[in-house]
Short mmCIF file of C-alpha atoms in Angstrom, two decimals:
data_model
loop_
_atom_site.label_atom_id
_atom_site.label_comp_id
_atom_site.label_asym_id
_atom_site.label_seq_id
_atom_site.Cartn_x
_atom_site.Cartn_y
_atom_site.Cartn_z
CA UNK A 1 9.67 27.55 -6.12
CA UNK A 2 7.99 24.33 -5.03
CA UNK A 3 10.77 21.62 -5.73
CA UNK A 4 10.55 18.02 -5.15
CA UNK A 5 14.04 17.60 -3.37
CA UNK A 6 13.48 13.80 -3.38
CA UNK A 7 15.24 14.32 -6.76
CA UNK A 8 18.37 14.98 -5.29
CA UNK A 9 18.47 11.17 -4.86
CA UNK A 10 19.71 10.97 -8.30
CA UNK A 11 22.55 12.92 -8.20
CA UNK A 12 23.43 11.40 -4.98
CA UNK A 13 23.27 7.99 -5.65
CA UNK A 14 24.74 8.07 -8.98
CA UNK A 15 27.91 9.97 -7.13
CA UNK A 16 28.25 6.99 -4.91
CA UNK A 17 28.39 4.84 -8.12
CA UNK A 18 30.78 6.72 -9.47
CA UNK A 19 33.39 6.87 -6.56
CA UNK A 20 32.70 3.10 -6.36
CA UNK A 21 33.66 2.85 -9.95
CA UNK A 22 37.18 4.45 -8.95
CA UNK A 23 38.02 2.79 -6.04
CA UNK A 24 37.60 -0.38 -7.68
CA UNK A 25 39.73 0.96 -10.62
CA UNK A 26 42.26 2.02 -7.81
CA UNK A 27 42.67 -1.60 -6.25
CA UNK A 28 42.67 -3.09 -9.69
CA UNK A 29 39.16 -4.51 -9.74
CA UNK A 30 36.78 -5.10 -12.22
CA UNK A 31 33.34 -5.06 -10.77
CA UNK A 32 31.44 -2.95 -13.33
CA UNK A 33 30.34 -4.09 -17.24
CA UNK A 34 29.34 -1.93 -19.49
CA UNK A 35 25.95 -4.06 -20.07
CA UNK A 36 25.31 -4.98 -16.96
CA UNK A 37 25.58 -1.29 -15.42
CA UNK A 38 23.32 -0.06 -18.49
CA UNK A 39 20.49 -2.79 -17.55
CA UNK A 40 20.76 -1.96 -13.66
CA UNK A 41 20.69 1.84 -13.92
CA UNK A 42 17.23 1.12 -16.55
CA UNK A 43 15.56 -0.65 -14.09
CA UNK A 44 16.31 1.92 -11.64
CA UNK A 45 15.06 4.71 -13.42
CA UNK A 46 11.79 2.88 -14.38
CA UNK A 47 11.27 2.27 -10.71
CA UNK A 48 12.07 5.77 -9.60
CA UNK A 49 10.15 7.15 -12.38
CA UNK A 50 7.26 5.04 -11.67
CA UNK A 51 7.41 5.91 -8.38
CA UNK A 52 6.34 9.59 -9.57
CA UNK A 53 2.79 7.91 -9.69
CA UNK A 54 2.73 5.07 -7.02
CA UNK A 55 4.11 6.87 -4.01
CA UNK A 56 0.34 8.92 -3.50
CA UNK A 57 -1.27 5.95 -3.64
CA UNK A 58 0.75 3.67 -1.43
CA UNK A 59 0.40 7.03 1.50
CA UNK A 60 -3.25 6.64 0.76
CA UNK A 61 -3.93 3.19 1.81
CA UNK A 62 -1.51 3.69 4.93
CA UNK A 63 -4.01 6.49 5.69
CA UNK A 64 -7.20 4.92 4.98
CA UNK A 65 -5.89 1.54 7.15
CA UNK A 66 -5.01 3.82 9.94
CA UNK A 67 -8.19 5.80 9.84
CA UNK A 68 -10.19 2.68 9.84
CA UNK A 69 -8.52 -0.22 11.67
CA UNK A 70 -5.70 1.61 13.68
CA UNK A 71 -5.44 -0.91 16.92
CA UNK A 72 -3.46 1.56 18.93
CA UNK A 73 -3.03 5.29 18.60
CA UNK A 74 0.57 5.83 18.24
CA UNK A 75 2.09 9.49 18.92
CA UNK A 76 5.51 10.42 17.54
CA UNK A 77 8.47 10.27 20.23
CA UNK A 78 11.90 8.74 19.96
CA UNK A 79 11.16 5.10 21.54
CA UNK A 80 8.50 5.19 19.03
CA UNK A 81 10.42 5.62 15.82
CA UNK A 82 12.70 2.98 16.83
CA UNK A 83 9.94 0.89 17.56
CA UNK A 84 9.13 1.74 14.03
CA UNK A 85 12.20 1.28 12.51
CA UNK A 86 12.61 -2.67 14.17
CA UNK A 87 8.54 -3.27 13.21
CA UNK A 88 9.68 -2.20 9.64
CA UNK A 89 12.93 -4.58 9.41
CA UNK A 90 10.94 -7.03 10.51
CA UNK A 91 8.20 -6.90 8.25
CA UNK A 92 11.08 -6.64 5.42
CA UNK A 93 12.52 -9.69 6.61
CA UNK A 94 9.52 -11.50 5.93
CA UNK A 95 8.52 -9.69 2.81
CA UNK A 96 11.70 -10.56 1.39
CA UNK A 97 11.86 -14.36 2.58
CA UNK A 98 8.68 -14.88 1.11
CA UNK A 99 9.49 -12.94 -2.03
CA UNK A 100 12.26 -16.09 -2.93
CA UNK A 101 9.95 -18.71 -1.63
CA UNK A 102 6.42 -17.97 -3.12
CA UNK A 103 6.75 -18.37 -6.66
CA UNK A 104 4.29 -14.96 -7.76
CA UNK A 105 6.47 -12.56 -5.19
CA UNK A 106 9.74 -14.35 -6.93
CA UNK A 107 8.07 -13.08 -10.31
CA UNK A 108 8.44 -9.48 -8.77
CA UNK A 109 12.08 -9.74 -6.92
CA UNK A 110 13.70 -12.01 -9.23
CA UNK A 111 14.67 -8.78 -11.75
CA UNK A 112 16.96 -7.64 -8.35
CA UNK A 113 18.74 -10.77 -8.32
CA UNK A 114 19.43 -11.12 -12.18
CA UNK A 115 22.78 -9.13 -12.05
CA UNK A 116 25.70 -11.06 -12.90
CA UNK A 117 27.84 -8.35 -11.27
CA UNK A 118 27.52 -6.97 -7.50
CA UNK A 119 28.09 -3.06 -6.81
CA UNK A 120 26.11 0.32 -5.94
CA UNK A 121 23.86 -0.29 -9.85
CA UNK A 122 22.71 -3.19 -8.70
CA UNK A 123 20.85 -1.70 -5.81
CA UNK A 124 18.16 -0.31 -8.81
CA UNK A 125 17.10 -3.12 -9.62
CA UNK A 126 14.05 -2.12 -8.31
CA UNK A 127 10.53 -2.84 -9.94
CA UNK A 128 7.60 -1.23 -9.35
CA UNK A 129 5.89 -4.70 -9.23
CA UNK A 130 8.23 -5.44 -6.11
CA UNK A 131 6.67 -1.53 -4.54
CA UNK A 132 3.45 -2.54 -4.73
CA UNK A 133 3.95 -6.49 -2.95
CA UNK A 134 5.89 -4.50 -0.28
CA UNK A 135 3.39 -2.10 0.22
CA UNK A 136 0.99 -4.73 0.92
CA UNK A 137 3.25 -6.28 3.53
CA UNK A 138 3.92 -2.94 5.24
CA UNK A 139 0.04 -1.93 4.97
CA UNK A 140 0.33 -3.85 8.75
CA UNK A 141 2.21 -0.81 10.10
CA UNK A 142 -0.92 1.69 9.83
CA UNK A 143 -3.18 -0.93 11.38
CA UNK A 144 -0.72 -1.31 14.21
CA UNK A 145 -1.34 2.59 14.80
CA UNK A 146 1.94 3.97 13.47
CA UNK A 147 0.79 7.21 11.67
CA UNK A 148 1.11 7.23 8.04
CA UNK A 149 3.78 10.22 8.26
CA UNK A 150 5.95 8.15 10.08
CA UNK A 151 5.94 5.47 8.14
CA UNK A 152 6.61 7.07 5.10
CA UNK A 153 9.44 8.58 6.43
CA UNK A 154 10.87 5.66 7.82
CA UNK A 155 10.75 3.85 4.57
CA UNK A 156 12.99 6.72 2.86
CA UNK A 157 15.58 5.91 5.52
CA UNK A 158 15.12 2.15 5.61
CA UNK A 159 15.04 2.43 1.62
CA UNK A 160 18.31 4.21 1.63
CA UNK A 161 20.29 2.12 3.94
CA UNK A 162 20.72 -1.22 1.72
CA UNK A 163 22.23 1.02 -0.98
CA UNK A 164 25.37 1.12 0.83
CA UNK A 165 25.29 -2.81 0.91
CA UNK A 166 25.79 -3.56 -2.59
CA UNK A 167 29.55 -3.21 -3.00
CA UNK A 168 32.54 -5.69 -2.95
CA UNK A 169 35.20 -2.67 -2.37
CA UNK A 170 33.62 -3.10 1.76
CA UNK A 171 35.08 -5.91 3.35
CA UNK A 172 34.32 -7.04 7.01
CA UNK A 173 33.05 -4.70 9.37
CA UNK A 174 34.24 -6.13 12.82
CA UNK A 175 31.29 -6.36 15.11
CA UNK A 176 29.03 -4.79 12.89
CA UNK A 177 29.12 -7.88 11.27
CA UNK A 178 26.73 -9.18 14.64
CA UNK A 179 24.35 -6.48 14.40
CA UNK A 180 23.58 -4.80 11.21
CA UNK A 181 23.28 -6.47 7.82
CA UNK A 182 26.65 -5.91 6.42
CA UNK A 183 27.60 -5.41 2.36
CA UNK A 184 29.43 -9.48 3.68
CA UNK A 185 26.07 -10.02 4.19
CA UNK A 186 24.65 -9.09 1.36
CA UNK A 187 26.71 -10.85 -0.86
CA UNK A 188 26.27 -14.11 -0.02
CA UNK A 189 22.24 -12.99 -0.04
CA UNK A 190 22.83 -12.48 -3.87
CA UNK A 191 25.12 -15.22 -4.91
CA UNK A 192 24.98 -18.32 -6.34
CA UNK A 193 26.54 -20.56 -4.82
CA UNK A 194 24.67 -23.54 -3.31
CA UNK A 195 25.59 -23.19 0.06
CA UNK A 196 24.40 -19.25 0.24
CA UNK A 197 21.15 -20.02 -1.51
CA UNK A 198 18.05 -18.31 0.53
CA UNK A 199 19.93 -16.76 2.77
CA UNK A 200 20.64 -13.49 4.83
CA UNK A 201 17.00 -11.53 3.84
CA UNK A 202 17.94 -8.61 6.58
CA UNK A 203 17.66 -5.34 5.45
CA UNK A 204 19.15 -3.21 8.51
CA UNK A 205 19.43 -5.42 10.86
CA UNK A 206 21.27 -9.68 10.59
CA UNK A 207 19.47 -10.74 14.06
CA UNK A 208 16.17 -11.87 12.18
CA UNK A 209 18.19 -14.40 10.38
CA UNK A 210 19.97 -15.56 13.24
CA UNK A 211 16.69 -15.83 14.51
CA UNK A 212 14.66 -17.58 12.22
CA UNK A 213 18.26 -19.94 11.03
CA UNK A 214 18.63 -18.08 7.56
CA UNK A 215 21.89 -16.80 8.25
CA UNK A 216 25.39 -17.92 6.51
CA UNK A 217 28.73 -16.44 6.92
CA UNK A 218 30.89 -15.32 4.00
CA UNK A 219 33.66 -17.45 3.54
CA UNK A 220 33.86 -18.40 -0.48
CA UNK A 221 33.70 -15.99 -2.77
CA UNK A 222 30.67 -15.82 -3.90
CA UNK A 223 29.24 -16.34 -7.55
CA UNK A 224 26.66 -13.74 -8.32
CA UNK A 225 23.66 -13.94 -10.20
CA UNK A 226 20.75 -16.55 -10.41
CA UNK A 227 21.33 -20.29 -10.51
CA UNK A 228 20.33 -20.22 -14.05
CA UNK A 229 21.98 -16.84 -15.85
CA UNK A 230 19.40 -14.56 -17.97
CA UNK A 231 22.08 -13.82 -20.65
CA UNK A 232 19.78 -10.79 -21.35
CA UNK A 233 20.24 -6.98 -22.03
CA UNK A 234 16.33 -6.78 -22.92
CA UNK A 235 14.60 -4.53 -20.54
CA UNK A 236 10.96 -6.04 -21.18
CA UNK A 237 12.41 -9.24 -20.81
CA UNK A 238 14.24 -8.81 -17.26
CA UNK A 239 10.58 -7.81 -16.18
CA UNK A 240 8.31 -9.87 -17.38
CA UNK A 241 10.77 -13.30 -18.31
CA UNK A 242 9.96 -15.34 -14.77
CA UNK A 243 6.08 -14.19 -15.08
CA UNK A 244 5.74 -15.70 -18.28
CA UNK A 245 7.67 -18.84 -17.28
CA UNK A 246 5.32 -19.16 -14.37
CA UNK A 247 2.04 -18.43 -16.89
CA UNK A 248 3.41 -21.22 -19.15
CA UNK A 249 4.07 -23.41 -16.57
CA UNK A 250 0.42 -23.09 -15.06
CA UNK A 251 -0.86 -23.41 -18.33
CA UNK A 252 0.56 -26.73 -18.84
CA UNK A 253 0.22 -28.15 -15.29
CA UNK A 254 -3.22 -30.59 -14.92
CA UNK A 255 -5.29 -29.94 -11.98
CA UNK A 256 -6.50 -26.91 -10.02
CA UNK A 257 -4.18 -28.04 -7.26
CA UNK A 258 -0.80 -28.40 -9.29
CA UNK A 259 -1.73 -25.18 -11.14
CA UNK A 260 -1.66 -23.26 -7.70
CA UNK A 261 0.98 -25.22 -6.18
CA UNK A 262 2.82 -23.22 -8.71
CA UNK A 263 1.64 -19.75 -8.46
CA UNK A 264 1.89 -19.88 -4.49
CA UNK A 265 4.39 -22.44 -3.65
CA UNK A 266 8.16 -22.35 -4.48
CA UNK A 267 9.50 -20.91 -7.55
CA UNK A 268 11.48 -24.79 -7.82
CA UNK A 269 7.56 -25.80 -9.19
CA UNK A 270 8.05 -23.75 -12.02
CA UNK A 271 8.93 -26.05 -15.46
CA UNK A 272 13.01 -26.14 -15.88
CA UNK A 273 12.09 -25.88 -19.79
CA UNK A 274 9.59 -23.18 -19.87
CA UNK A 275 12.63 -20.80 -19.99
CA UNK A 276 13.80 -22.33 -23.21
CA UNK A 277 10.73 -22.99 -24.79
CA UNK A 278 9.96 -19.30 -23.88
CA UNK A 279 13.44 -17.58 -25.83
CA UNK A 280 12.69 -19.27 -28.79
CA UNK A 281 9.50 -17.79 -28.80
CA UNK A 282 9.71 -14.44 -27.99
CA UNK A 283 13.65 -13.59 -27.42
CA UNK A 284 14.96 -12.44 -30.60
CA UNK A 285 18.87 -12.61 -29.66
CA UNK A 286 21.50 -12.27 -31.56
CA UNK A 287 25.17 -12.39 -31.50
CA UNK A 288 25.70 -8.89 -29.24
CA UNK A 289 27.53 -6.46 -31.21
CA UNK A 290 30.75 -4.51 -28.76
CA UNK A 291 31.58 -1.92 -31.48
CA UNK A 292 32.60 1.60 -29.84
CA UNK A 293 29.97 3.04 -31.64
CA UNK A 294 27.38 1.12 -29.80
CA UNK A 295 28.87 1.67 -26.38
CA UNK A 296 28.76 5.66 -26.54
CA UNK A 297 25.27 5.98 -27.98
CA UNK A 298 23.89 3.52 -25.62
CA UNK A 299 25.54 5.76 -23.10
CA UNK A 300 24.64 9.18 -24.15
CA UNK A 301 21.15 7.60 -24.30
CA UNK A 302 21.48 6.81 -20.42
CA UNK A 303 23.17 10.46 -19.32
CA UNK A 304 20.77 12.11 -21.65
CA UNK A 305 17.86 9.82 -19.81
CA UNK A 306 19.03 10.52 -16.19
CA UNK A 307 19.25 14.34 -16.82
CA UNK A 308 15.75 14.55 -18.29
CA UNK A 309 14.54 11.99 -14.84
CA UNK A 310 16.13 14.60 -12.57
CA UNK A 311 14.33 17.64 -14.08
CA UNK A 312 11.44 15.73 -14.14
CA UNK A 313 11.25 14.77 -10.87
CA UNK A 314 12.89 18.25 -9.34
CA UNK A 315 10.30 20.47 -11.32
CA UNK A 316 7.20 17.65 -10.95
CA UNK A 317 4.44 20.01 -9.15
CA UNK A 318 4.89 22.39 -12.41
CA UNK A 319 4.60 19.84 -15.11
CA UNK A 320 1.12 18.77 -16.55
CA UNK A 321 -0.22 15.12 -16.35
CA UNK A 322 -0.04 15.37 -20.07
CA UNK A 323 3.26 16.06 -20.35
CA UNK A 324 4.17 13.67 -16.98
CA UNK A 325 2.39 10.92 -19.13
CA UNK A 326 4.93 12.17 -22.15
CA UNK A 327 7.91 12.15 -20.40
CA UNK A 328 7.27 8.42 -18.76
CA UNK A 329 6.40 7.10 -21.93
CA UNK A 330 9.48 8.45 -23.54
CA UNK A 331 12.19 7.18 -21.12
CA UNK A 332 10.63 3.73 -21.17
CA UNK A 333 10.81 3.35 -24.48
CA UNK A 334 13.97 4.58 -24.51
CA UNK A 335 15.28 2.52 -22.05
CA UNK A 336 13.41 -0.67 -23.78
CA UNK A 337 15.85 0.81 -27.05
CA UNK A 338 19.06 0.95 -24.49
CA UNK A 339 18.28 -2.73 -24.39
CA UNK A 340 16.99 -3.51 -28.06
CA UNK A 341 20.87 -2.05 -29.37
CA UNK A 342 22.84 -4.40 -26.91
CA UNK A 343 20.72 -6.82 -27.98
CA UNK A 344 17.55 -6.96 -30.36
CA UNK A 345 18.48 -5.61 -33.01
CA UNK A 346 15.35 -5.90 -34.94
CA UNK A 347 13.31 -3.77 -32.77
CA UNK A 348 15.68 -0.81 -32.88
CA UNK A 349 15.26 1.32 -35.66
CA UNK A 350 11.14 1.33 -35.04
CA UNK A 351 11.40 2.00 -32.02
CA UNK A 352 12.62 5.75 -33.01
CA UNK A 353 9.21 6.39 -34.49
CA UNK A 354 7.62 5.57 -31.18
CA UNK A 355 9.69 7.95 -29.93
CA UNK A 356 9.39 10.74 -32.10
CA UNK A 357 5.33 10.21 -31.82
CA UNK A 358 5.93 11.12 -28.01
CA UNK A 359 7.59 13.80 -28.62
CA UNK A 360 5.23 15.49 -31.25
CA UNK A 361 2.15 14.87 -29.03
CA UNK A 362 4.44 16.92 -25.91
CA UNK A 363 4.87 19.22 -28.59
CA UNK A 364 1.50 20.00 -29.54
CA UNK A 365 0.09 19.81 -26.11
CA UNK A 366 2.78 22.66 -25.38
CA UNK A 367 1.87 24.66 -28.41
CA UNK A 368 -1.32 24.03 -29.85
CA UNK A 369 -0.55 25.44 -33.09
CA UNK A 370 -1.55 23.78 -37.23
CA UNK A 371 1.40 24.87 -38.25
CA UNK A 372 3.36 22.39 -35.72
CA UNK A 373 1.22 19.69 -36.67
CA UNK A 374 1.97 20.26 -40.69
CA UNK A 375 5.91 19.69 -39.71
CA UNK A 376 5.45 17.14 -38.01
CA UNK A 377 3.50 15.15 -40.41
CA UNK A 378 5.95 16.25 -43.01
CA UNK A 379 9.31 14.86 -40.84
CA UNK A 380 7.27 11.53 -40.43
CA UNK A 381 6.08 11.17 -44.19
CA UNK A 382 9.57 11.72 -45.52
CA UNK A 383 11.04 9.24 -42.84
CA UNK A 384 8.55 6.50 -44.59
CA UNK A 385 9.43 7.67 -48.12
CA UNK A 386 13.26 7.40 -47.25
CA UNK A 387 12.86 4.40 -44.46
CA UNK A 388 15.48 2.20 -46.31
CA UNK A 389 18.03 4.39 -46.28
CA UNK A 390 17.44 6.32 -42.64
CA UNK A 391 17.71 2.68 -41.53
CA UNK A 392 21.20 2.22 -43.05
CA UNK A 393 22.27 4.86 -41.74
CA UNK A 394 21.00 4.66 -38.10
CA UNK A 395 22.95 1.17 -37.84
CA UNK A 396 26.09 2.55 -39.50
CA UNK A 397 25.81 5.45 -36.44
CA UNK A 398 24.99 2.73 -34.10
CA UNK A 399 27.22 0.01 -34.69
CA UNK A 400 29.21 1.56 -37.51
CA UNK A 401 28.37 -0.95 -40.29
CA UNK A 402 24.80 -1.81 -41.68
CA UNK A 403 22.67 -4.95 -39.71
CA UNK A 404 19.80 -6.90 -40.57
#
């Protein structure tokens, strides 16, 4: 069989969270919440699912830059791939400095820094938005002459490398610490604090920050999160929240020259009330429910999710576009429901006919038949005619008592 073994990186990664979860536990540490590892773990498998379409397309634009503007033609020999490798971190560096000081790159990278917590699920917060801006940074490799095989393949190991940087249960690593970006590092990179603000962008390697005088020690323990917290399980509105906020605040700036000073400037220019003004608007929160129920559906929504991503992904050159198309539509919406129960309540009961519309089309696609049609159209019709009472019931099995 013709497996895509990339898919092992679920498994893996997800047994890395889980031995981080019990070491923690072991040294009496609390460095996982329920919500927080539910909203880090969606945006990781929208991005990985994503992915599924993106990754042709960002090898074909490495090819078609080296087949067209190559400067040098690079050959494939050990000084070469670490020539590679320090080209890459370098590019990162910049990528990612620019990424927190140009307000439309910010809109992409801010979803990785909304995590109020700091372990191995908050290295998926990932967005696919964030793939493509990187892509566009790295597209310089091909014209260098680096061939697009290599690069590729770098950027699985580069990619996998700041995983193991996103954990509190690492502490100093000696004189590591000089060389490589450390998970020390890292952690002042994503906290709060005012003095470790825009600092440490390394990837692999601290010596471009020492360089370029972005580099801070760890020394108080850092306060993760962004400088003003989300206070958000919604999935759509991790994504899109800072876009909108930047739209709104473009929207009401005067001039051509203030408008752009906010798109391509720092993310500072952006209004300090659009975020308010925005979550009356559109984010319909409410007063999060913690009920037992709501923890083990939400759950067995995620497991359920993660298997069907891994079989996906492992069996991918034998599933039809159709179905591909199916199968990302249904784990995004349910992933948008993951974060509709912790949080908008409204939307969650609705959202289940979305679903179940997914899931007939996959069904019919698979077999063609009337007769599969007529059942279908018979499950949905009595759903409609008994809609006030399925609802009840679906928020008694949620959160074990009835909500409006």
């Amino acid at each position: 069989m013709h497996l895509n073994y990339l898919a092992l990186a679920v498994p893996f990664f997800l047994t890395f969270i889980g031995l981080e979860y019990l070491v923690a536990g072991k040294q009496g540490k609390k460095y996982f919440k329920f919500n927080d590892s539910v909203t880090n773990l969606s945006v990781g498998i929208a991005e990985r699912l994503l992915d599924t379409f993106t990754v042709g397309l960002f090898y074909f634009v490495y090819d078609w830059l080296y087949r067209h503007f190559a400067i040098f033609d690079i050959k494939s020999s050990v000084l070469l791939w670490v020539a590679l490798l320090i080209c890459t971190d370098f590019v990162w560096y910049w990528y990612h400095r620019l990424a927190h000081e140009v307000t439309v790159f910010w809109c992409a990278h801010v979803v990785h820094h909304q995590s109020e917590e700091f372990n191995y699920t908050v290295s998926a917060r990932i967005t696919v938005f964030q793939a493509f801006i990187r892509t566009g940074f790295w597209a310089i490799l091909p014209v260098i002459g680096f061939p697009p095989a290599m690069i590729t393949s770098m950027l699985l190991v580069h990619g996998l490398y700041p995983f193991f940087i996103h954990t509190r249960t690492i502490g100093k690593l000696g004189i590591l610490e000089y060389i490589l970006v450390t998970p020390s590092h890292h952690r002042v990179h994503h906290a709060s604090n005012p003095q470790y603000l825009d600092k440490n962008y390394g990837d692999v390697f601290i010596i471009w920050d020492k360089l370029f005088g972005t580099f801070v020690k760890e020394e108080e323990e850092p306060v993760y999160g962004l400088t003003k917290p989300l206070e958000s399980n919604s999935f759509l509105w991790q994504h899109f929240h800072f876009i909108l906020e930047m739209l709104y605040s473009v929207r009401r700036a005067s001039g051509w020259r203030n408008k752009l000073r906010i798109i391509f400037g720092k993310p500072d220019y952006v209004d300090p009330e659009a975020r308010r003004v925005l979550e009356e608007t559109f984010l319909l929160r409410n007063p999060q429910a913690e009920a037992p129920r709501l923890i083990r559906y939400v759950l067995w929504q995620i497991i359920a999710t993660l298997l069907v991503l891994f079989s996906f992904l492992l069996l991918e050159y034998y599933v039809p576009v159709f179905i591909q198309v199916c199968v990302t539509l249904l784990i995004l919406l349910t992933l948008i429901n993951c974060g509709a129960i912790m949080e908008q309540k409204k939307w969650v009961f609705y959202l289940e006919y979305a679903r179940y519309l997914v899931l007939c089309l996959a069904g019919y696609y698979i077999w063609p038949h009337a007769g599969f049609l007529c059942a279908a159209a018979i499950v949905m019709i009595m759903a409609f005619y008994f809609q006030s009472h399925l609802r009840e019931h679906y928020l008694r099995l949620v959160y074990g008592y009835p909500r409006s």
